[in-house]
PDB file of C-alpha atoms and ligand atoms in Angstrom:
ATOM      1  CA  MET A 944       0.000   0.000   0.000  1.00  0.00           C
ATOM      2  CA  HIS A 945       1.187   3.519  -0.792  1.00  0.00           C
ATOM      3  CA  SER A 946       1.723   5.901   2.081  1.00  0.00           C
ATOM      4  CA  PRO A 947      -0.627   8.897   1.815  1.00  0.00           C
ATOM      5  CA  LEU A 948       0.784  12.147   0.448  1.00  0.00           C
ATOM      6  CA  ILE A 949      -0.622  15.613   1.112  1.00  0.00           C
ATOM      7  CA  ALA A 950      -0.171  17.872  -1.914  1.00  0.00           C
ATOM      8  CA  PRO A 951      -1.064  21.526  -1.263  1.00  0.00           C
ATOM      9  CA  SER A 952      -2.190  23.299  -4.424  1.00  0.00           C
ATOM     10  CA  ILE A 953      -0.241  26.531  -4.697  1.00  0.00           C
ATOM     11  CA  LEU A 954      -3.100  28.022  -6.698  1.00  0.00           C
ATOM     12  CA  SER A 955      -4.314  29.244  -3.302  1.00  0.00           C
ATOM     13  CA  ALA A 956      -0.869  30.366  -2.090  1.00  0.00           C
ATOM     14  CA  ASP A 957       0.266  33.973  -1.741  1.00  0.00           C
ATOM     15  CA  PHE A 958       1.729  34.670  -5.201  1.00  0.00           C
ATOM     16  CA  ALA A 959       3.483  37.844  -4.015  1.00  0.00           C
ATOM     17  CA  ARG A 960       5.652  35.760  -1.694  1.00  0.00           C
ATOM     18  CA  LEU A 961       5.396  32.361  -3.321  1.00  0.00           C
ATOM     19  CA  GLY A 962       8.828  30.945  -2.454  1.00  0.00           C
ATOM     20  CA  GLN A 963       8.386  31.610   1.251  1.00  0.00           C
ATOM     21  CA  ASP A 964       4.805  30.330   1.246  1.00  0.00           C
ATOM     22  CA  VAL A 965       5.829  27.061  -0.427  1.00  0.00           C
ATOM     23  CA  GLU A 966       8.707  26.679   2.016  1.00  0.00           C
ATOM     24  CA  ASP A 967       6.298  27.295   4.912  1.00  0.00           C
ATOM     25  CA  VAL A 968       3.781  24.706   3.725  1.00  0.00           C
ATOM     26  CA  LEU A 969       6.515  22.087   3.308  1.00  0.00           C
ATOM     27  CA  LYS A 970       7.877  22.824   6.782  1.00  0.00           C
ATOM     28  CA  ALA A 971       4.305  22.458   8.032  1.00  0.00           C
ATOM     29  CA  GLY A 972       4.274  18.827   6.863  1.00  0.00           C
ATOM     30  CA  ALA A 973       3.233  18.892   3.192  1.00  0.00           C
ATOM     31  CA  ASP A 974       4.725  16.029   1.182  1.00  0.00           C
ATOM     32  CA  ILE A 975       4.729  17.390  -2.375  1.00  0.00           C
ATOM     33  CA  VAL A 976       3.877  20.656  -4.141  1.00  0.00           C
ATOM     34  CA  HIS A 977       0.838  20.615  -6.452  1.00  0.00           C
ATOM     35  CA  PHE A 978       1.380  23.089  -9.295  1.00  0.00           C
ATOM     36  CA  ASP A 979      -1.783  23.962 -11.285  1.00  0.00           C
ATOM     37  CA  VAL A 980      -1.097  25.229 -14.782  1.00  0.00           C
ATOM     38  CA  MET A 981      -4.080  26.934 -16.465  1.00  0.00           C
ATOM     39  CA  ASP A 982      -4.072  28.460 -19.931  1.00  0.00           C
ATOM     40  CA  ASN A 983      -7.423  30.269 -20.360  1.00  0.00           C
ATOM     41  CA  HIS A 984      -8.097  27.894 -23.270  1.00  0.00           C
ATOM     42  CA  TYR A 985      -8.448  24.349 -21.996  1.00  0.00           C
ATOM     43  CA  VAL A 986      -9.808  25.831 -18.749  1.00  0.00           C
ATOM     44  CA  PRO A 987     -11.347  29.273 -18.204  1.00  0.00           C
ATOM     45  CA  ASN A 988      -8.567  30.633 -16.010  1.00  0.00           C
ATOM     46  CA  LEU A 989      -4.905  31.603 -16.250  1.00  0.00           C
ATOM     47  CA  SER A 990      -2.313  30.761 -13.604  1.00  0.00           C
ATOM     48  CA  PHE A 991       1.437  30.322 -14.038  1.00  0.00           C
ATOM     49  CA  GLY A 992       3.979  28.626 -16.269  1.00  0.00           C
ATOM     50  CA  PRO A 993       7.391  26.962 -16.261  1.00  0.00           C
ATOM     51  CA  MET A 994       9.291  30.106 -15.259  1.00  0.00           C
ATOM     52  CA  ILE A 995       7.582  30.037 -11.871  1.00  0.00           C
ATOM     53  CA  CYS A 996       8.453  26.359 -11.436  1.00  0.00           C
ATOM     54  CA  GLU A 997      12.075  27.126 -12.229  1.00  0.00           C
ATOM     55  CA  ALA A 998      11.994  30.077  -9.821  1.00  0.00           C
ATOM     56  CA  LEU A 999      10.833  27.784  -7.004  1.00  0.00           C
ATOM     57  CA  ARG A1000      13.737  25.435  -7.707  1.00  0.00           C
ATOM     58  CA  LYS A1001      16.176  28.349  -7.713  1.00  0.00           C
ATOM     59  CA  TYR A1002      14.663  29.547  -4.448  1.00  0.00           C
ATOM     60  CA  GLY A1003      15.672  26.205  -2.949  1.00  0.00           C
ATOM     61  CA  ILE A1004      12.519  24.079  -3.043  1.00  0.00           C
ATOM     62  CA  THR A1005      13.684  20.465  -3.274  1.00  0.00           C
ATOM     63  CA  ALA A1006      10.390  18.614  -2.663  1.00  0.00           C
ATOM     64  CA  ASP A1007       8.690  16.911  -5.590  1.00  0.00           C
ATOM     65  CA  ILE A1008       6.799  19.365  -7.786  1.00  0.00           C
ATOM     66  CA  ASP A1009       3.606  17.770  -9.106  1.00  0.00           C
ATOM     67  CA  VAL A1010       2.690  19.690 -12.260  1.00  0.00           C
ATOM     68  CA  HIS A1011      -0.978  19.449 -13.245  1.00  0.00           C
ATOM     69  CA  LEU A1012      -1.279  20.690 -16.819  1.00  0.00           C
ATOM     70  CA  MET A1013      -4.690  22.121 -17.684  1.00  0.00           C
ATOM     71  CA  VAL A1014      -3.472  23.325 -21.060  1.00  0.00           C
ATOM     72  CA  GLN A1015      -4.013  22.536 -24.703  1.00  0.00           C
ATOM     73  CA  PRO A1016      -1.913  21.469 -26.534  1.00  0.00           C
ATOM     74  CA  VAL A1017       0.264  19.737 -23.949  1.00  0.00           C
ATOM     75  CA  ASP A1018       3.483  18.449 -25.529  1.00  0.00           C
ATOM     76  CA  SER A1019       5.543  21.645 -25.620  1.00  0.00           C
ATOM     77  CA  MET A1020       4.591  22.351 -21.987  1.00  0.00           C
ATOM     78  CA  ILE A1021       5.745  18.871 -20.949  1.00  0.00           C
ATOM     79  CA  GLN A1022       9.169  19.637 -22.333  1.00  0.00           C
ATOM     80  CA  SER A1023       9.326  23.091 -20.714  1.00  0.00           C
ATOM     81  CA  PHE A1024       8.215  21.882 -17.284  1.00  0.00           C
ATOM     82  CA  ALA A1025      10.643  18.970 -17.292  1.00  0.00           C
ATOM     83  CA  GLU A1026      13.441  21.470 -17.964  1.00  0.00           C
ATOM     84  CA  ALA A1027      12.042  23.767 -15.260  1.00  0.00           C
ATOM     85  CA  GLY A1028      12.396  21.098 -12.570  1.00  0.00           C
ATOM     86  CA  ALA A1029       9.045  19.259 -12.481  1.00  0.00           C
ATOM     87  CA  SER A1030       9.139  15.829 -10.825  1.00  0.00           C
ATOM     88  CA  MET A1031       5.698  14.606 -11.913  1.00  0.00           C
ATOM     89  CA  ILE A1032       3.550  15.809 -14.804  1.00  0.00           C
ATOM     90  CA  SER A1033      -0.111  15.060 -15.506  1.00  0.00           C
ATOM     91  CA  PHE A1034      -2.342  16.267 -18.327  1.00  0.00           C
ATOM     92  CA  HIS A1035      -5.901  15.782 -19.528  1.00  0.00           C
ATOM     93  CA  PRO A1036      -6.522  13.247 -22.322  1.00  0.00           C
ATOM     94  CA  GLU A1037      -8.922  15.612 -24.139  1.00  0.00           C
ATOM     95  CA  ALA A1038      -6.100  18.129 -24.501  1.00  0.00           C
ATOM     96  CA  THR A1039      -3.738  16.034 -26.607  1.00  0.00           C
ATOM     97  CA  MET A1040      -4.061  14.496 -30.052  1.00  0.00           C
ATOM     98  CA  HIS A1041      -1.791  11.559 -29.194  1.00  0.00           C
ATOM     99  CA  LEU A1042      -2.258  10.236 -25.706  1.00  0.00           C
ATOM    100  CA  ASP A1043       0.433   7.575 -25.761  1.00  0.00           C
ATOM    101  CA  ARG A1044       2.979   9.975 -27.280  1.00  0.00           C
ATOM    102  CA  SER A1045       2.399  12.627 -24.608  1.00  0.00           C
ATOM    103  CA  ILE A1046       2.780  10.074 -21.799  1.00  0.00           C
ATOM    104  CA  GLN A1047       5.979   8.790 -23.377  1.00  0.00           C
ATOM    105  CA  LEU A1048       7.293  12.338 -23.665  1.00  0.00           C
ATOM    106  CA  ILE A1049       6.904  12.833 -19.890  1.00  0.00           C
ATOM    107  CA  LYS A1050       8.822   9.639 -19.194  1.00  0.00           C
ATOM    108  CA  ASP A1051      11.516  10.363 -21.766  1.00  0.00           C
ATOM    109  CA  ASN A1052      12.107  13.616 -19.895  1.00  0.00           C
ATOM    110  CA  GLY A1053      12.667  11.771 -16.636  1.00  0.00           C
ATOM    111  CA  CYS A1054       9.406  12.674 -14.857  1.00  0.00           C
ATOM    112  CA  LYS A1055       6.641  10.528 -13.409  1.00  0.00           C
ATOM    113  CA  ALA A1056       3.626  10.448 -15.711  1.00  0.00           C
ATOM    114  CA  GLY A1057       0.002  10.927 -14.747  1.00  0.00           C
ATOM    115  CA  LEU A1058      -3.286  11.240 -16.574  1.00  0.00           C
ATOM    116  CA  ALA A1059      -5.887  13.684 -15.209  1.00  0.00           C
ATOM    117  CA  LEU A1060      -9.555  12.785 -15.601  1.00  0.00           C
ATOM    118  CA  ASN A1061     -12.347  15.345 -15.303  1.00  0.00           C
ATOM    119  CA  PRO A1062     -15.539  14.447 -13.418  1.00  0.00           C
ATOM    120  CA  GLY A1063     -17.207  13.781 -16.796  1.00  0.00           C
ATOM    121  CA  THR A1064     -14.343  11.744 -18.269  1.00  0.00           C
ATOM    122  CA  PRO A1065     -14.879   7.973 -18.058  1.00  0.00           C
ATOM    123  CA  LEU A1066     -12.249   5.607 -16.680  1.00  0.00           C
ATOM    124  CA  HIS A1067     -12.087   3.673 -19.937  1.00  0.00           C
ATOM    125  CA  VAL A1068      -9.719   6.302 -21.425  1.00  0.00           C
ATOM    126  CA  LEU A1069      -7.147   4.522 -19.266  1.00  0.00           C
ATOM    127  CA  ASP A1070      -7.638   1.127 -20.900  1.00  0.00           C
ATOM    128  CA  CYS A1071      -4.797   1.283 -23.423  1.00  0.00           C
ATOM    129  CA  VAL A1072      -2.333   3.336 -21.378  1.00  0.00           C
ATOM    130  CA  LEU A1073      -2.690   2.235 -17.754  1.00  0.00           C
ATOM    131  CA  ASP A1074       0.543   0.254 -17.828  1.00  0.00           C
ATOM    132  CA  LYS A1075       2.485   3.394 -18.789  1.00  0.00           C
ATOM    133  CA  LEU A1076       1.262   5.573 -15.933  1.00  0.00           C
ATOM    134  CA  ASP A1077       2.746   6.223 -12.505  1.00  0.00           C
ATOM    135  CA  TYR A1078      -0.452   7.840 -11.216  1.00  0.00           C
ATOM    136  CA  VAL A1079      -3.972   8.783 -12.190  1.00  0.00           C
ATOM    137  CA  LEU A1080      -5.354  12.149 -11.089  1.00  0.00           C
ATOM    138  CA  LEU A1081      -9.121  12.113 -10.592  1.00  0.00           C
ATOM    139  CA  MET A1082     -10.651  15.564 -10.574  1.00  0.00           C
ATOM    140  CA  SER A1083     -13.345  15.921  -7.930  1.00  0.00           C
ATOM    141  CA  VAL A1084     -14.339  19.361  -9.265  1.00  0.00           C
ATOM    142  CA  ASN A1085     -14.383  20.726 -12.797  1.00  0.00           C
ATOM    143  CA  PRO A1086     -10.928  22.137 -13.472  1.00  0.00           C
ATOM    144  CA  GLY A1087     -10.251  25.863 -13.528  1.00  0.00           C
ATOM    145  CA  PHE A1088     -10.705  27.196 -10.010  1.00  0.00           C
ATOM    146  CA  GLY A1089      -9.787  26.531  -6.413  1.00  0.00           C
ATOM    147  CA  GLY A1090     -12.371  26.610  -3.646  1.00  0.00           C
ATOM    148  CA  GLN A1091     -15.109  24.543  -5.328  1.00  0.00           C
ATOM    149  CA  SER A1092     -17.182  21.827  -3.641  1.00  0.00           C
ATOM    150  CA  PHE A1093     -16.217  18.164  -3.834  1.00  0.00           C
ATOM    151  CA  ILE A1094     -18.361  16.192  -6.309  1.00  0.00           C
ATOM    152  CA  GLU A1095     -19.575  13.159  -4.335  1.00  0.00           C
ATOM    153  CA  SER A1096     -19.779  10.762  -7.309  1.00  0.00           C
ATOM    154  CA  THR A1097     -15.961  10.871  -7.387  1.00  0.00           C
ATOM    155  CA  LEU A1098     -15.939   8.409  -4.463  1.00  0.00           C
ATOM    156  CA  SER A1099     -17.344   5.510  -6.479  1.00  0.00           C
ATOM    157  CA  LYS A1100     -15.059   6.434  -9.379  1.00  0.00           C
ATOM    158  CA  ILE A1101     -12.046   6.185  -7.052  1.00  0.00           C
ATOM    159  CA  THR A1102     -13.198   2.744  -5.896  1.00  0.00           C
ATOM    160  CA  GLN A1103     -13.641   1.549  -9.479  1.00  0.00           C
ATOM    161  CA  LEU A1104     -10.208   2.860 -10.436  1.00  0.00           C
ATOM    162  CA  LYS A1105      -8.638   1.232  -7.394  1.00  0.00           C
ATOM    163  CA  GLN A1106     -10.180  -2.066  -8.468  1.00  0.00           C
ATOM    164  CA  MET A1107      -8.840  -1.632 -12.018  1.00  0.00           C
ATOM    165  CA  ILE A1108      -5.361  -1.022 -10.623  1.00  0.00           C
ATOM    166  CA  ILE A1109      -5.496  -4.012  -8.260  1.00  0.00           C
ATOM    167  CA  THR A1110      -6.682  -6.262 -11.090  1.00  0.00           C
ATOM    168  CA  SER A1111      -3.855  -5.019 -13.320  1.00  0.00           C
ATOM    169  CA  GLY A1112      -1.228  -5.731 -10.654  1.00  0.00           C
ATOM    170  CA  LEU A1113       0.442  -2.412 -11.533  1.00  0.00           C
ATOM    171  CA  ASP A1114       2.031   0.027  -9.095  1.00  0.00           C
ATOM    172  CA  ILE A1115      -0.057   3.154  -9.700  1.00  0.00           C
ATOM    173  CA  ARG A1116      -1.052   5.903  -7.286  1.00  0.00           C
ATOM    174  CA  ILE A1117      -4.461   7.589  -7.222  1.00  0.00           C
ATOM    175  CA  GLU A1118      -4.423  11.357  -6.742  1.00  0.00           C
ATOM    176  CA  VAL A1119      -7.667  13.216  -6.052  1.00  0.00           C
ATOM    177  CA  ASP A1120      -7.939  16.945  -6.712  1.00  0.00           C
ATOM    178  CA  GLY A1121     -10.640  19.446  -5.771  1.00  0.00           C
ATOM    179  CA  GLY A1122     -12.709  20.285  -2.712  1.00  0.00           C
ATOM    180  CA  ILE A1123     -10.722  18.111  -0.291  1.00  0.00           C
ATOM    181  CA  LYS A1124     -11.085  19.255   3.319  1.00  0.00           C
ATOM    182  CA  ILE A1125     -10.423  17.868   6.793  1.00  0.00           C
ATOM    183  CA  ASN A1126     -14.002  16.597   6.954  1.00  0.00           C
ATOM    184  CA  ASN A1127     -14.002  14.571   3.717  1.00  0.00           C
ATOM    185  CA  ILE A1128     -10.393  13.423   3.250  1.00  0.00           C
ATOM    186  CA  LYS A1129     -11.073  10.198   5.132  1.00  0.00           C
ATOM    187  CA  SER A1130     -13.814   9.097   2.747  1.00  0.00           C
ATOM    188  CA  VAL A1131     -11.524   9.866  -0.216  1.00  0.00           C
ATOM    189  CA  TRP A1132      -8.807   7.752   1.371  1.00  0.00           C
ATOM    190  CA  GLU A1133     -11.168   4.890   2.243  1.00  0.00           C
ATOM    191  CA  ALA A1134     -12.378   4.882  -1.366  1.00  0.00           C
ATOM    192  CA  GLY A1135      -8.782   4.127  -2.451  1.00  0.00           C
ATOM    193  CA  ALA A1136      -6.915   7.390  -3.060  1.00  0.00           C
ATOM    194  CA  ASP A1137      -3.397   7.962  -1.714  1.00  0.00           C
ATOM    195  CA  MET A1138      -2.446  11.475  -2.909  1.00  0.00           C
ATOM    196  CA  PHE A1139      -4.606  14.343  -1.705  1.00  0.00           C
ATOM    197  CA  VAL A1140      -4.539  17.752  -3.325  1.00  0.00           C
ATOM    198  CA  ALA A1141      -5.821  20.548  -1.115  1.00  0.00           C
ATOM    199  CA  GLY A1142      -5.561  24.235  -1.950  1.00  0.00           C
ATOM    200  CA  SER A1143      -8.025  26.404  -0.057  1.00  0.00           C
ATOM    201  CA  ALA A1144      -8.265  23.961   2.870  1.00  0.00           C
ATOM    202  CA  ILE A1145      -4.585  24.577   3.630  1.00  0.00           C
ATOM    203  CA  PHE A1146      -3.581  27.978   2.264  1.00  0.00           C
ATOM    204  CA  ASN A1147      -6.749  29.741   3.415  1.00  0.00           C
ATOM    205  CA  THR A1148      -6.081  28.834   7.031  1.00  0.00           C
ATOM    206  CA  ASP A1149      -3.888  30.642   9.562  1.00  0.00           C
ATOM    207  CA  ASN A1150      -1.880  27.633  10.651  1.00  0.00           C
ATOM    208  CA  TYR A1151      -0.733  25.307   7.855  1.00  0.00           C
ATOM    209  CA  ALA A1152       0.774  22.780  10.275  1.00  0.00           C
ATOM    210  CA  ASP A1153      -2.518  22.426  12.160  1.00  0.00           C
ATOM    211  CA  SER A1154      -4.476  21.984   8.931  1.00  0.00           C
ATOM    212  CA  ILE A1155      -2.063  19.411   7.512  1.00  0.00           C
ATOM    213  CA  SER A1156      -1.799  17.419  10.728  1.00  0.00           C
ATOM    214  CA  ALA A1157      -5.597  17.436  11.061  1.00  0.00           C
ATOM    215  CA  MET A1158      -5.754  15.916   7.571  1.00  0.00           C
ATOM    216  CA  LYS A1159      -3.042  13.360   8.349  1.00  0.00           C
ATOM    217  CA  ASN A1160      -4.839  12.401  11.554  1.00  0.00           C
ATOM    218  CA  GLN A1161      -7.853  11.455   9.452  1.00  0.00           C
ATOM    219  CA  LEU A1162      -5.675   8.991   7.518  1.00  0.00           C
ATOM    220  CA  LYS A1163      -4.551   6.851  10.459  1.00  0.00           C
TER     221      LYS A1163
HETATM  222  C1  LIG B 155      -8.584  22.994  -9.971  1.00  0.00           C
HETATM  223  C2  LIG B 155      -7.193  22.628  -9.509  1.00  0.00           C
HETATM  224  C3  LIG B 155      -7.106  22.207  -8.076  1.00  0.00           C
HETATM  225  C4  LIG B 155      -7.546  23.258  -7.104  1.00  0.00           C
HETATM  226  C5  LIG B 155      -7.756  22.645  -5.765  1.00  0.00           C
HETATM  227  O1  LIG B 155      -8.591  23.153 -11.354  1.00  0.00           O
HETATM  228  O2  LIG B 155      -6.691  21.560 -10.293  1.00  0.00           O
HETATM  229  O3  LIG B 155      -5.810  21.751  -7.766  1.00  0.00           O
HETATM  230  O4  LIG B 155      -6.669  24.322  -7.020  1.00  0.00           O
HETATM  231  O5  LIG B 155      -8.196  23.649  -4.903  1.00  0.00           O
HETATM  232  P1  LIG B 155      -9.195  23.353  -3.711  1.00  0.00           P
HETATM  233  O6  LIG B 155      -8.527  22.387  -2.794  1.00  0.00           O
HETATM  234  O7  LIG B 155      -9.404  24.694  -3.116  1.00  0.00           O
HETATM  235  O8  LIG B 155     -10.454  22.764  -4.309  1.00  0.00           O
HETATM  236 ZN1  LIG B 156      -4.768  20.465  -9.711  1.00  0.00          ZN
END
């Protein structure tokens, strides 16, 4: 079984002092840094690109950076983020013309590869590529904004995906992204997830360490 990882989404961080805020959240017990890339095309919002990822590395952030690409097309961004210091890269299948090629590109660049599925995207898109993935990111909100409410039907989708992974015998993590809070993280975990993205539930609180340890306490 994979140990659970808490992945704060820096979409809700303080952009004016991003390096310090990321350092603070890691010191507070975060395991990895979730980096939401939005292009105002694939999703109706604009966030940040590879230069910011590189800046975090130069600032001294050594934790894994989990890049979630909500962009179209994806391939050139895969290349840029790998060069900028990404550790893991996921993208949405609808955003690429050649799913297998984009996954391979992530791996060829030395990063872990994930596929991100929207609430309305069925699990069967994974059928022909599951064996090439290190993780699957299930969106529990529609992508584009932090602070939305968790879509409950994600729980049964997580369970189905977990079953697919067990049946395959592959070593694949399940990351869940959107609307995760202290009061629902346990149900997400019990459904089969092991990486938990949380933006507003961590960065919009006064004490990151308290928020993260309250989440971790739910996972015991
Ligand atoms: C949404 C992003 C999420 C989001 C999570 O498109 O992929 O990572 O920032 O934020 P919360 O935890 O506030 O729902
Ligand atoms: Zn995300």
